mmCIF file of C-alpha atoms in Angstrom:
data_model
loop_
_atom_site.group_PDB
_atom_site.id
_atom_site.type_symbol
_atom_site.label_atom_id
_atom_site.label_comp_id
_atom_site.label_asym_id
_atom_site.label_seq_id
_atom_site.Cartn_x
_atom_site.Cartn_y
_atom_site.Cartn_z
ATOM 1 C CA UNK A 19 41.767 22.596 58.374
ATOM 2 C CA UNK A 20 43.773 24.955 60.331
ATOM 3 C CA UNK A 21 47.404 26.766 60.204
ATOM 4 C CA UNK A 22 49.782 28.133 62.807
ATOM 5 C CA UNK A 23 50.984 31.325 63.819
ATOM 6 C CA UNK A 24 53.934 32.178 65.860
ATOM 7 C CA UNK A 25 53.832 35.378 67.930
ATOM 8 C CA UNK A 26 57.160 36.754 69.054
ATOM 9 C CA UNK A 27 58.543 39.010 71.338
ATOM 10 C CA UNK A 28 61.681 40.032 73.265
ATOM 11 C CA UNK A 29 60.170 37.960 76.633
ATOM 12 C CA UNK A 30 58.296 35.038 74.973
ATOM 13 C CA UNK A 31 57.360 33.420 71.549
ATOM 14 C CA UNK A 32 53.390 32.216 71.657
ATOM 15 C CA UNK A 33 52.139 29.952 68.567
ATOM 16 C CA UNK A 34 48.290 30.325 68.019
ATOM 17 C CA UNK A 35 46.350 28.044 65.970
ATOM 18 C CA UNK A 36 44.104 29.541 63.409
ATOM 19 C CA UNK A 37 40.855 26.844 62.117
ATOM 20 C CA UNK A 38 39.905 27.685 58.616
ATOM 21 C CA UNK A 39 36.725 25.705 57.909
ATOM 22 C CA UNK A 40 35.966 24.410 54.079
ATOM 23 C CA UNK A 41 34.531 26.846 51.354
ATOM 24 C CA UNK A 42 31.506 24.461 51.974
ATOM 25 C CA UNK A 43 30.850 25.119 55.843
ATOM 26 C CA UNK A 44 31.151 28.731 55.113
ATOM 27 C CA UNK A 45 28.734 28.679 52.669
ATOM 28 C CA UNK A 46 26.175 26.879 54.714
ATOM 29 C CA UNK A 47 26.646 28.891 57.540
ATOM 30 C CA UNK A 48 26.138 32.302 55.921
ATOM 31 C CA UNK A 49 23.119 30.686 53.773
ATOM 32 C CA UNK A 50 21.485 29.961 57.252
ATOM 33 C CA UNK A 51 21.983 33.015 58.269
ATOM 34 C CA UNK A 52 21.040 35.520 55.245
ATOM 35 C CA UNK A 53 18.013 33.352 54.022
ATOM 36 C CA UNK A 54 15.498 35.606 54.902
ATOM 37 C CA UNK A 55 17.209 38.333 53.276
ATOM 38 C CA UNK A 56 17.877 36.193 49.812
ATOM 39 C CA UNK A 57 14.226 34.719 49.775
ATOM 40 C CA UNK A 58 13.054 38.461 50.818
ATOM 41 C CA UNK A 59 15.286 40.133 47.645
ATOM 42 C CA UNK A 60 14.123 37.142 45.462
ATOM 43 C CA UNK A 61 9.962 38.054 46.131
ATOM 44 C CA UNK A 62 10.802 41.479 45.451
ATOM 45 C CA UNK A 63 12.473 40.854 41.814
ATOM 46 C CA UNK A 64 9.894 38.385 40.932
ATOM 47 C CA UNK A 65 6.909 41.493 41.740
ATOM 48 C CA UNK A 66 8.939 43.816 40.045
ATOM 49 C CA UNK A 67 9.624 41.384 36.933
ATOM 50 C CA UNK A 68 5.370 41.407 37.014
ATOM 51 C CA UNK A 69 5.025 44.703 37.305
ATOM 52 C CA UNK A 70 7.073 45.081 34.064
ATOM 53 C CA UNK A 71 5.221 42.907 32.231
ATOM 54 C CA UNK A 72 1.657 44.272 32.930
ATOM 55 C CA UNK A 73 2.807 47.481 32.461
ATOM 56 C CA UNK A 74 4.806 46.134 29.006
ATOM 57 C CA UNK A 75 1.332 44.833 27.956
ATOM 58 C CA UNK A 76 -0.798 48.547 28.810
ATOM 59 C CA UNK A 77 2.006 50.829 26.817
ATOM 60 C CA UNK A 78 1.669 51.432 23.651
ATOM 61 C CA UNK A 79 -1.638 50.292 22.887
ATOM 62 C CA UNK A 80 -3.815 52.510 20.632
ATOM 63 C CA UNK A 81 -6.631 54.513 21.378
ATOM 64 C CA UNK A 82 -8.569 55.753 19.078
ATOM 65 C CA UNK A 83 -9.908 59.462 19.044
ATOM 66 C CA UNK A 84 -13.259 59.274 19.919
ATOM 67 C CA UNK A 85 -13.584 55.591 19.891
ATOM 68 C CA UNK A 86 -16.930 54.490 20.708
ATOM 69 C CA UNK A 87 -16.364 52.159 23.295
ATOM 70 C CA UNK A 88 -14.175 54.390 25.239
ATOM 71 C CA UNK A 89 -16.499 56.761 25.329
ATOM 72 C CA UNK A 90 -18.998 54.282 26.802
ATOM 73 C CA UNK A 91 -16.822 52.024 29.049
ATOM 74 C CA UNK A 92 -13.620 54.209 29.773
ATOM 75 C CA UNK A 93 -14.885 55.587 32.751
ATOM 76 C CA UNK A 94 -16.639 52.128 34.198
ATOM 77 C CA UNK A 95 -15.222 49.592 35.901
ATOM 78 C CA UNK A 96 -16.138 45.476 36.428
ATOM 79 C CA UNK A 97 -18.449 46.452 39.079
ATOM 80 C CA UNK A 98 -20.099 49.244 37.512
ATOM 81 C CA UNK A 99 -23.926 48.445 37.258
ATOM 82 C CA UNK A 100 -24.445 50.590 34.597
ATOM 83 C CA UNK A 101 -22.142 47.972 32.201
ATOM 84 C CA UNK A 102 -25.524 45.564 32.596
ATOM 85 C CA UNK A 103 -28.114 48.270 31.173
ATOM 86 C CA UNK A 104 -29.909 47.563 27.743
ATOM 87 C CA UNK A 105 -27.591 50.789 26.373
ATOM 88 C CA UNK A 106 -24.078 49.259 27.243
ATOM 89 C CA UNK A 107 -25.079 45.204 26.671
ATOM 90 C CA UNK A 108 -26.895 46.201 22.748
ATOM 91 C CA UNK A 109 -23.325 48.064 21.898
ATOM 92 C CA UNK A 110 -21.416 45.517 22.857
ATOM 93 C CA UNK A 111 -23.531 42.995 21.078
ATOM 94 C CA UNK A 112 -23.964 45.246 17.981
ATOM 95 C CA UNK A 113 -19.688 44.981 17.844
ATOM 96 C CA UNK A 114 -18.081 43.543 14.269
ATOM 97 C CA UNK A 115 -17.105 39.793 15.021
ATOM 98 C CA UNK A 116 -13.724 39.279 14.007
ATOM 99 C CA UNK A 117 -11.070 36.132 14.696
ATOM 100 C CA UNK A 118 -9.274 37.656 16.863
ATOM 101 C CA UNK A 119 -8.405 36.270 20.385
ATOM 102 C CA UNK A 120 -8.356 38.791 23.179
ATOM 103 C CA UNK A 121 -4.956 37.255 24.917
ATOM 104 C CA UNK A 122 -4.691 37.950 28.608
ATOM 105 C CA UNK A 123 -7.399 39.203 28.656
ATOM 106 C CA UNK A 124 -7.736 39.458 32.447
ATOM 107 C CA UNK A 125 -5.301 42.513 32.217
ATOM 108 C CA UNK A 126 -7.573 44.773 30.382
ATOM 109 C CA UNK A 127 -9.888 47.745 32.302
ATOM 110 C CA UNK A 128 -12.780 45.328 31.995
ATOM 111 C CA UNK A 129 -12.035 41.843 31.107
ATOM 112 C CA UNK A 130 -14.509 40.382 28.709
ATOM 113 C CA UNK A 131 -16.497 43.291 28.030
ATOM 114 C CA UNK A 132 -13.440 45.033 26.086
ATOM 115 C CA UNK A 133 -12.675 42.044 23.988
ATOM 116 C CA UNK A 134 -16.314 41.384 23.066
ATOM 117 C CA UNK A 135 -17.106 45.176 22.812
ATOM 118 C CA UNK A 136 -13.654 44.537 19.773
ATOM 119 C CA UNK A 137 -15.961 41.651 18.639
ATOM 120 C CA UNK A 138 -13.018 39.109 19.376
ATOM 121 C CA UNK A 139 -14.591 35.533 19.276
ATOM 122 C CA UNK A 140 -12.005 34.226 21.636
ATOM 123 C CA UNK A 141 -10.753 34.739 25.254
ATOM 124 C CA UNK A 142 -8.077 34.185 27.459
ATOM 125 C CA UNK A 143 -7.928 33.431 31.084
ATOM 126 C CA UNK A 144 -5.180 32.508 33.400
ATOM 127 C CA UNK A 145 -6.432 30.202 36.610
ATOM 128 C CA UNK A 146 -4.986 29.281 39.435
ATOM 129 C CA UNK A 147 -6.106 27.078 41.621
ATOM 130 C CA UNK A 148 -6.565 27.432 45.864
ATOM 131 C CA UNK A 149 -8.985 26.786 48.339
ATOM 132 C CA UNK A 150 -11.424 24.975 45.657
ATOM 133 C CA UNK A 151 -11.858 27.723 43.682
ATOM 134 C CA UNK A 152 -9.854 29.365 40.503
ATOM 135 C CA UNK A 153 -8.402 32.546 40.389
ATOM 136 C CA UNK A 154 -7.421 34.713 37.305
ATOM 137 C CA UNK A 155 -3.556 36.342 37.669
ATOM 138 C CA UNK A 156 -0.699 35.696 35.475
ATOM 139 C CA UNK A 157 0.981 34.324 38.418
ATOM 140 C CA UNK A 158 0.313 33.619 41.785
ATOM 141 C CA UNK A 159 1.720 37.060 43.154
ATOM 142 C CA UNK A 160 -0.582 39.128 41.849
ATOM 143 C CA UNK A 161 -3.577 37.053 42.450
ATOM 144 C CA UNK A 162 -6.702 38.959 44.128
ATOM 145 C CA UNK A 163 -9.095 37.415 45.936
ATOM 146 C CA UNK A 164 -12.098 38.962 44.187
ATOM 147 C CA UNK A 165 -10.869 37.889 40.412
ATOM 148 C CA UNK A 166 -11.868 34.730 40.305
ATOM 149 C CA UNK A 167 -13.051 32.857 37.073
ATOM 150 C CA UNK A 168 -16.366 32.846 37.982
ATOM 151 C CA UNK A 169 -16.770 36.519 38.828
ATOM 152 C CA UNK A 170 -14.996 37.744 35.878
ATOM 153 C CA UNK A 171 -15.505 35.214 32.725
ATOM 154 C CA UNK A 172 -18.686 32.474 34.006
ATOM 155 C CA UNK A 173 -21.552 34.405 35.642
ATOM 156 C CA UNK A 174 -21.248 37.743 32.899
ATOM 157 C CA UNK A 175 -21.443 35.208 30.467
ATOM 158 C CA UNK A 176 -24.414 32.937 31.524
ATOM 159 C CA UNK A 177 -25.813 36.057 32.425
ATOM 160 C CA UNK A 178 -25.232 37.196 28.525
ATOM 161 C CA UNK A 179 -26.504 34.214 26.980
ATOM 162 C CA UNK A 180 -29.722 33.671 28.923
ATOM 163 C CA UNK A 181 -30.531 37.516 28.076
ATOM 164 C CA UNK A 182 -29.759 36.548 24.182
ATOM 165 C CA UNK A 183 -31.766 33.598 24.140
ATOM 166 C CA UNK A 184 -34.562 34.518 26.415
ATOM 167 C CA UNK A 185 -37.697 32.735 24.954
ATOM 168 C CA UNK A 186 -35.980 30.865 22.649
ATOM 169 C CA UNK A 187 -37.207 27.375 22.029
ATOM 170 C CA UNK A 188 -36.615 24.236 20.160
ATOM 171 C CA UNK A 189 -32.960 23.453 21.153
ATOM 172 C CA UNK A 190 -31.901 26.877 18.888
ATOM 173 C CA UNK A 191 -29.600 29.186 20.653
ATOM 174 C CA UNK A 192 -28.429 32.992 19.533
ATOM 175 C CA UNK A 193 -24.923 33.878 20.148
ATOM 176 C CA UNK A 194 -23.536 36.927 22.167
ATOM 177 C CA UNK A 195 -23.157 39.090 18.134
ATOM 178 C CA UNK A 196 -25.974 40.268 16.446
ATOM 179 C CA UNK A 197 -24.486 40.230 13.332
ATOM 180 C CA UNK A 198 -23.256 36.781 13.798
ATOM 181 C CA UNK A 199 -25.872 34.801 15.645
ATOM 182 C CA UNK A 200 -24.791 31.317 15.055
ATOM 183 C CA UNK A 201 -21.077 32.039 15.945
ATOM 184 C CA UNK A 202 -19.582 30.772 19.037
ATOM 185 C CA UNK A 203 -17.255 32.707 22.068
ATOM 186 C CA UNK A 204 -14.007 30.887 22.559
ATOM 187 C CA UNK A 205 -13.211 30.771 26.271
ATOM 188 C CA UNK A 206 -9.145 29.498 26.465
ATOM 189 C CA UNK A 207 -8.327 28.887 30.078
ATOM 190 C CA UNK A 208 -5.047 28.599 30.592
ATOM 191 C CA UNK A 209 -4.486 26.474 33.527
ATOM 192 C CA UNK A 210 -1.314 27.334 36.039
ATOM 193 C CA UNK A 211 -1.442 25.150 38.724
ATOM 194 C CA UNK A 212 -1.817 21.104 38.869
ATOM 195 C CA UNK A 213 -3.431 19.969 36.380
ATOM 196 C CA UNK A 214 -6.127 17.440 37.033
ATOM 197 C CA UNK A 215 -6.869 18.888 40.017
ATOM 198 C CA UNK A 216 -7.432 22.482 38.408
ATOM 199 C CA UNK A 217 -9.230 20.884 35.407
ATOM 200 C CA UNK A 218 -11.926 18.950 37.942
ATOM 201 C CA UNK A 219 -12.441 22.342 39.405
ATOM 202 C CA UNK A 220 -12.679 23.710 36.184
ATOM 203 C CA UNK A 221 -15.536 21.001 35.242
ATOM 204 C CA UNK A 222 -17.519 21.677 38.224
ATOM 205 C CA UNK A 223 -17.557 25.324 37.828
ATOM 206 C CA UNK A 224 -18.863 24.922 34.201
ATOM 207 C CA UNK A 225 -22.214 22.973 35.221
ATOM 208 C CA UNK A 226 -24.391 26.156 35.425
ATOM 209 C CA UNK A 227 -23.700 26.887 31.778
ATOM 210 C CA UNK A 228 -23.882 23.078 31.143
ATOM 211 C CA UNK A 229 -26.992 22.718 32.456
ATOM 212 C CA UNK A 230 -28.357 25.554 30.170
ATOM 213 C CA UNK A 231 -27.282 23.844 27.004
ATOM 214 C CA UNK A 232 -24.893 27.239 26.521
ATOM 215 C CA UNK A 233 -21.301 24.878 25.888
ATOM 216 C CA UNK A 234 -20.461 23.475 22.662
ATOM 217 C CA UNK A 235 -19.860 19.671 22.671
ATOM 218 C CA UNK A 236 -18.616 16.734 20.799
ATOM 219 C CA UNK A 237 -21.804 14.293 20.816
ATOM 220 C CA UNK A 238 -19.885 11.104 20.106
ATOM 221 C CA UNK A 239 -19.803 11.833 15.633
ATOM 222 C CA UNK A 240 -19.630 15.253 15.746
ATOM 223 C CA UNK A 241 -19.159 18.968 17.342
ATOM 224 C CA UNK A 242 -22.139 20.360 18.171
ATOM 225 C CA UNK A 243 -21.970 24.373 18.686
ATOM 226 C CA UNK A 244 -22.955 26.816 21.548
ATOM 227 C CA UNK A 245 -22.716 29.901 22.349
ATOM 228 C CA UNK A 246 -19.697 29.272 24.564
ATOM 229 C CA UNK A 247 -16.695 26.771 23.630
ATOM 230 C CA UNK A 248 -14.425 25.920 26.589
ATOM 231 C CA UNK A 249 -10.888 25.427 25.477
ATOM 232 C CA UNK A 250 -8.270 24.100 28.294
ATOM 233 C CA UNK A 251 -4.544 24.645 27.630
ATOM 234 C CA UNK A 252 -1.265 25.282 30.024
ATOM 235 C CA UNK A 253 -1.262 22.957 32.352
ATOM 236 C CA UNK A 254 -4.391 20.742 30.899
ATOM 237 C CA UNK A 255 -3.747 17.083 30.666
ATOM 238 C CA UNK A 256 -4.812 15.909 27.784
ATOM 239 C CA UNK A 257 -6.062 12.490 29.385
ATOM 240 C CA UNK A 258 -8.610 14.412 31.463
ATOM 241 C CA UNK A 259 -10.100 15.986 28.374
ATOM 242 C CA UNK A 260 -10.270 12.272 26.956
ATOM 243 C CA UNK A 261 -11.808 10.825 30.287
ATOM 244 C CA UNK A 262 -14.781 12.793 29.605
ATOM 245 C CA UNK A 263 -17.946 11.629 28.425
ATOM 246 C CA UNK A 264 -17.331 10.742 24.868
ATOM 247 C CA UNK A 265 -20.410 11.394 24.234
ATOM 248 C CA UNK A 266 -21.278 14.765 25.622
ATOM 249 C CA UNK A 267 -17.224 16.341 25.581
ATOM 250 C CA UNK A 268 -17.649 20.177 26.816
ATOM 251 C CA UNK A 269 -13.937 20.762 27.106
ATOM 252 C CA UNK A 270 -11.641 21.012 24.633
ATOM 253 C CA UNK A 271 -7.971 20.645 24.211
ATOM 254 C CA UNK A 272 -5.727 23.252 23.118
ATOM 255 C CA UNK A 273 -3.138 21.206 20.913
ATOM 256 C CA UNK A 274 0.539 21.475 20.611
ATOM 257 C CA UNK A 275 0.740 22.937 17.020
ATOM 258 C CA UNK A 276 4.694 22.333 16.375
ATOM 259 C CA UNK A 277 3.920 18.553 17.837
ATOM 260 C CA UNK A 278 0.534 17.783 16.228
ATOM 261 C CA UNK A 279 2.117 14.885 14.113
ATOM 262 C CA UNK A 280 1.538 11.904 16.314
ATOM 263 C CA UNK A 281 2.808 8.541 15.513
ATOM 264 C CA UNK A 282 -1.189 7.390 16.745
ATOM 265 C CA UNK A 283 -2.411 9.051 13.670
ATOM 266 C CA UNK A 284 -3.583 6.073 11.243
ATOM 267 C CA UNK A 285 -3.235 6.930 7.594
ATOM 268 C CA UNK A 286 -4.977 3.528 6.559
ATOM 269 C CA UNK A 287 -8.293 4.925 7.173
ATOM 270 C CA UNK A 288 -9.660 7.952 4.878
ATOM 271 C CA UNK A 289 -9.619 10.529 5.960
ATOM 272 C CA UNK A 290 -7.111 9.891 8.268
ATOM 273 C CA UNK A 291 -7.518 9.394 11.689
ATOM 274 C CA UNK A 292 -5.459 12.017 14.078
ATOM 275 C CA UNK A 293 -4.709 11.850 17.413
ATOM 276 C CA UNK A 294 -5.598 15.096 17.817
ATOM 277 C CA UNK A 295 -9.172 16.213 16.210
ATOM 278 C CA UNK A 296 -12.601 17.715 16.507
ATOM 279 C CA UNK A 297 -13.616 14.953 19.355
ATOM 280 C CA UNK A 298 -11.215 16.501 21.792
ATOM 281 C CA UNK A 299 -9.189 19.225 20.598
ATOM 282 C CA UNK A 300 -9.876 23.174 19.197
ATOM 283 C CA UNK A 301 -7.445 25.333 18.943
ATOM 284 C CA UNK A 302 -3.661 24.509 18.041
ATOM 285 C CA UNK A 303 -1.234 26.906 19.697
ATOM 286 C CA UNK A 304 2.766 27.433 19.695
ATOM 287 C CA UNK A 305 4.967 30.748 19.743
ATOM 288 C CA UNK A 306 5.063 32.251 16.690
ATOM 289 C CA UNK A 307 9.249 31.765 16.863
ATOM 290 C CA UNK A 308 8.160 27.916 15.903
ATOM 291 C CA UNK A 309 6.069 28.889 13.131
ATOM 292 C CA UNK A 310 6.516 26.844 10.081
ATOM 293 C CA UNK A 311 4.743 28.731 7.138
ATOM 294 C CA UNK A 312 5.855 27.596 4.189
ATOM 295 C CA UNK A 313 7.133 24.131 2.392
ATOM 296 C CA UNK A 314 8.607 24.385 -1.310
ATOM 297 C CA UNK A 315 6.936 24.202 -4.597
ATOM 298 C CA UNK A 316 7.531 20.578 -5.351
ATOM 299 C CA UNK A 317 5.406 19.576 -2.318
ATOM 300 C CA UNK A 318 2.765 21.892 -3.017
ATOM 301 C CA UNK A 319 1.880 20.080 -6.191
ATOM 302 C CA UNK A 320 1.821 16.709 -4.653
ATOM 303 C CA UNK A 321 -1.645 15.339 -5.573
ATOM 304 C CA UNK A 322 -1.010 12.073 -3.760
ATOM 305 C CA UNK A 323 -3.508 10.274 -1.008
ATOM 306 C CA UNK A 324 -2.728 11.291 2.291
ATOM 307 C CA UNK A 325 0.018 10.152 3.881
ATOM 308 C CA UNK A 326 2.274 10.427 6.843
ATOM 309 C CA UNK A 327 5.080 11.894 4.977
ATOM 310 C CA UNK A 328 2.676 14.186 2.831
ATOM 311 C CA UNK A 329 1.378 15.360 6.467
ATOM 312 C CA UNK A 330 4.889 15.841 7.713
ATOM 313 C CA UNK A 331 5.050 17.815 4.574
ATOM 314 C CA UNK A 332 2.234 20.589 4.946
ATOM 315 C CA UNK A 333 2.721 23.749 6.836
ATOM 316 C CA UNK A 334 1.870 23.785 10.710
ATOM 317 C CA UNK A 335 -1.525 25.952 9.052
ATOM 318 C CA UNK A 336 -1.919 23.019 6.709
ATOM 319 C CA UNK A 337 -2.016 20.358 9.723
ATOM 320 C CA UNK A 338 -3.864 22.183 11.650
ATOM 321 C CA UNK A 339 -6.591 22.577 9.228
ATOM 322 C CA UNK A 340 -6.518 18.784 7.784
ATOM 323 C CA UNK A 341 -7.591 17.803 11.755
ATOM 324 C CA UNK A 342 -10.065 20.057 12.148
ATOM 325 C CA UNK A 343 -8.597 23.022 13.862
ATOM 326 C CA UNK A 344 -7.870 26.634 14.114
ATOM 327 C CA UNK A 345 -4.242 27.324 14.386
ATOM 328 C CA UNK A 346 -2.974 30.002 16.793
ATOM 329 C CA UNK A 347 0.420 31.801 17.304
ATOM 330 C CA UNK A 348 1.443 33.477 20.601
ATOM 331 C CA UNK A 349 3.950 35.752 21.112
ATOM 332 C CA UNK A 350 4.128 37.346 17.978
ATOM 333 C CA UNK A 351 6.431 40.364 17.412
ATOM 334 C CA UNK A 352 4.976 43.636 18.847
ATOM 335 C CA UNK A 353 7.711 46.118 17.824
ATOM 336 C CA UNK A 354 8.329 47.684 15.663
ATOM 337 C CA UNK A 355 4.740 48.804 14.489
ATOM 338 C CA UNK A 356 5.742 47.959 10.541
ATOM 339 C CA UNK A 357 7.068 44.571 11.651
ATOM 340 C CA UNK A 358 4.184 43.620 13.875
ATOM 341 C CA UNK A 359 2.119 44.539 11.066
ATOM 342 C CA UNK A 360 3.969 42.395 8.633
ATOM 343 C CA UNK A 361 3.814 39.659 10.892
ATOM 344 C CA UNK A 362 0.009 39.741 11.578
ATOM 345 C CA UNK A 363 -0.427 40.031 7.158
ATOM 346 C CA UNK A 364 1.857 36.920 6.573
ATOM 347 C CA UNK A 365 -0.590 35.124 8.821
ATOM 348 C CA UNK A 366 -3.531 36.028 7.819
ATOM 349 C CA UNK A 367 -2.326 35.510 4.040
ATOM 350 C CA UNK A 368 -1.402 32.090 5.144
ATOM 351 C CA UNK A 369 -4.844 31.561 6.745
ATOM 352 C CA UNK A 370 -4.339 31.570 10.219
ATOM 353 C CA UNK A 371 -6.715 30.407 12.455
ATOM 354 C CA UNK A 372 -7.220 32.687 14.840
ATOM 355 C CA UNK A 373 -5.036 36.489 15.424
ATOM 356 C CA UNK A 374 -3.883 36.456 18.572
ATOM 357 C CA UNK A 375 -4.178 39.990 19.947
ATOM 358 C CA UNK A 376 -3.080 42.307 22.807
ATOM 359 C CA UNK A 377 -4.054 45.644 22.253
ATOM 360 C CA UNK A 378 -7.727 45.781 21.419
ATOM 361 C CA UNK A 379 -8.172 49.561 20.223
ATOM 362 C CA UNK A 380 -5.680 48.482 17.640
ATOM 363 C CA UNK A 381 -8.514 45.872 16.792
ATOM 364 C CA UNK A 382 -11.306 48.193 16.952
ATOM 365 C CA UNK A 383 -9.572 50.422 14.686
ATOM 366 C CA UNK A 384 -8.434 47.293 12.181
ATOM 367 C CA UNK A 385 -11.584 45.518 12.216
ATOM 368 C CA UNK A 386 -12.642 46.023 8.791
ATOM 369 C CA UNK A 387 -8.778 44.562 7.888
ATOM 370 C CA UNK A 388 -8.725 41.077 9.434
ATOM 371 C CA UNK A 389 -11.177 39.100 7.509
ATOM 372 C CA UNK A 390 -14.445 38.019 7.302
ATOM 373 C CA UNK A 391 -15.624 35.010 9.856
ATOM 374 C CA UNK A 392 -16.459 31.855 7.996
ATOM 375 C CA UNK A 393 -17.150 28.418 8.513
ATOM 376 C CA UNK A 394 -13.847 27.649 9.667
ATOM 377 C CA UNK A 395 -14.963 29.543 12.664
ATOM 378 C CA UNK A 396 -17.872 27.545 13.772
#
């Protein structure tokens, strides 16, 4: 494209030609030459976006005056060896057991010692997957090359369980709680990057505690508990939890809960046989902005045989329960306090499986208010 221009003067007239390239040229040229400077701008919104959100998850949380565990922990870190002595290891095992699940948990002063020192029964890890081995970091920005799965979640808790079940014998096994010896610690591992890939590293690193007997399992007829259950979710294909050895499962699924009607659930058998059950799933998670919590009278009377439209029916609590296992919400509201607090009450009314929790001195100082464990939790 290009135009003319005609220059005049009292001795000559000049015509210049002007080129205008297309909008498209231009744009290509000045994207070749500013890259650096978008990609650059980009990083640094992305880190700040992080920052945000870490330091979204640390405000507000509640401390409690004099809380016990602060007073023990708040001035230790990870690597403190003083977190290992007989003092620190008996309070944390003397803590209440409560359903709770210690989300991102990575992002607390000292991952897994704070949620079990709540007495949360369930944890949550982010992994991310590079040079063979798996990371813990919400993303890959803030990754750190000494958080790694193992460091932070695997070896404290082999190291837990073998000092709980020192001498015992004849296939028993004592849980991490005193007060709850037979109940199991929910590890969710929330997988970021590819997915079979991750998972196979994921299997490997799991062979120490395998090896030990320490990993609940589904034997081929039923679920046999541990002191540690292994639950994948994120990126986790669901095929590679099936390709496991039907016979000796160690990890389990974490189910769609707003999807967990499958149209390879047979009704023809009783119970029911669902796609999604105690052979290869545990928990069932969505946001809580999917929740479904409530269906109307007339289908609360029903009295008829299972069926898929009764299932279709139930609540997303209901389903969740008729296959075997413990619902879970996400992203539940966290402000204002009265409506968080509403929020958590509704589901606990509604018998949710399992709280899902950020702030764990709110926890310590609710314990008494979330319910007691029961079989459901096993």
């Amino acid at each position: 494209m290009e135009s003319r221009l005609t220059y005049n003067d009292a001795s000559s007239s000049e015509e210049i030609i002007v080129r205008r390239h297309p909008p498209r040229v231009i744009f290509v040229r000045h994207m070749r030459t500013n890259w650096l400077k978008y990609a650059t701008g980009l990083l640094l919104i992305l880190s700040i976006s992080q920052l945000i959100y870490i330091t979204r998850l640390g405000t507000g949380m509640v401390r409690i005056p004099n809380d016990p565990y602060d007073l023990r922990f708040g001035h230790l870190s990870h690597d403190s060896p003083e977190i290992w002595d007989d003092n620190h290891q008996s309070f944390l095992r003397s803590a209440r057991p409560v359903p709770i699940h210690s989300h991102n948990d990575y992002t607390r002063h000292i991952p897994l010692f704070e949620a079990l020192g709540s007495g949360c029964i369930s944890i949550e890890a982010d992994v991310h997957l590079r040079h063979d081995n798996l990371f813990v970091a919400h993303s890959r920005l803030n990754m750190n090359p000494h958080r790694t799965l193992q460091g932070l979640y695997l070896k404290p808790l082999q190291r837990m369980f073998e000092a709980r079940n020192a001498g015992v014998k004849n296939d028993d096994w004592q849980g991490f709680f005193e007060m709850a010896p037979k109940q199991t610690v929910t590890l969710l591992v929330d997988l970021k990057t590819a997915g079979p890939e991750t998972f196979d590293v994921l299997n490997a690193q799991l062979q120490p505690l395998r090896d030990l007997g320490y990993l609940t399992y589904w034997n081929g007829t039923e679920r046999i508990i541990r002191p540690l259950t292994v639950v994948g979710t994120g990126n986790t294909p669901f095929e590679s939890v099936l390709a496991m050895n039907s016979t000796h499962r160690d990890i389990f699924w974490d189910a769609k809960l707003e999807r967990l009607v499958s149209m390879d659930d047979d009704f023809s058998t009783n119970p029911p046989t669902y796609k999604f059950n105690r052979s290869n799933s545990y928990f069932a998670s969505t946001r809580f902005e999917n929740a479904i919590l409530y269906r109307s009278n007339f289908q609360r009377i029903l009295e008829t045989p299972p069926s898929r439209e009764l299932d279709m029916a139930l609540t997303q609590i209901e389903q969740a329960k008729a296959r075997g296992l413990l619902a879970r919400y996400w992203d539940t509201p966290s402000k204002p306090p009265n409506v968080r607090d509403i929020a958590w009450r509704v589901l606990i009314d509604n018998g949710i499986g399992i709280l899902n929790m950020d702030d764990m001195g709110l926890v310590r100082g609710r314990a008494r208010g979330w319910g007691a464990l029961g079989r459901d939790y096993l």
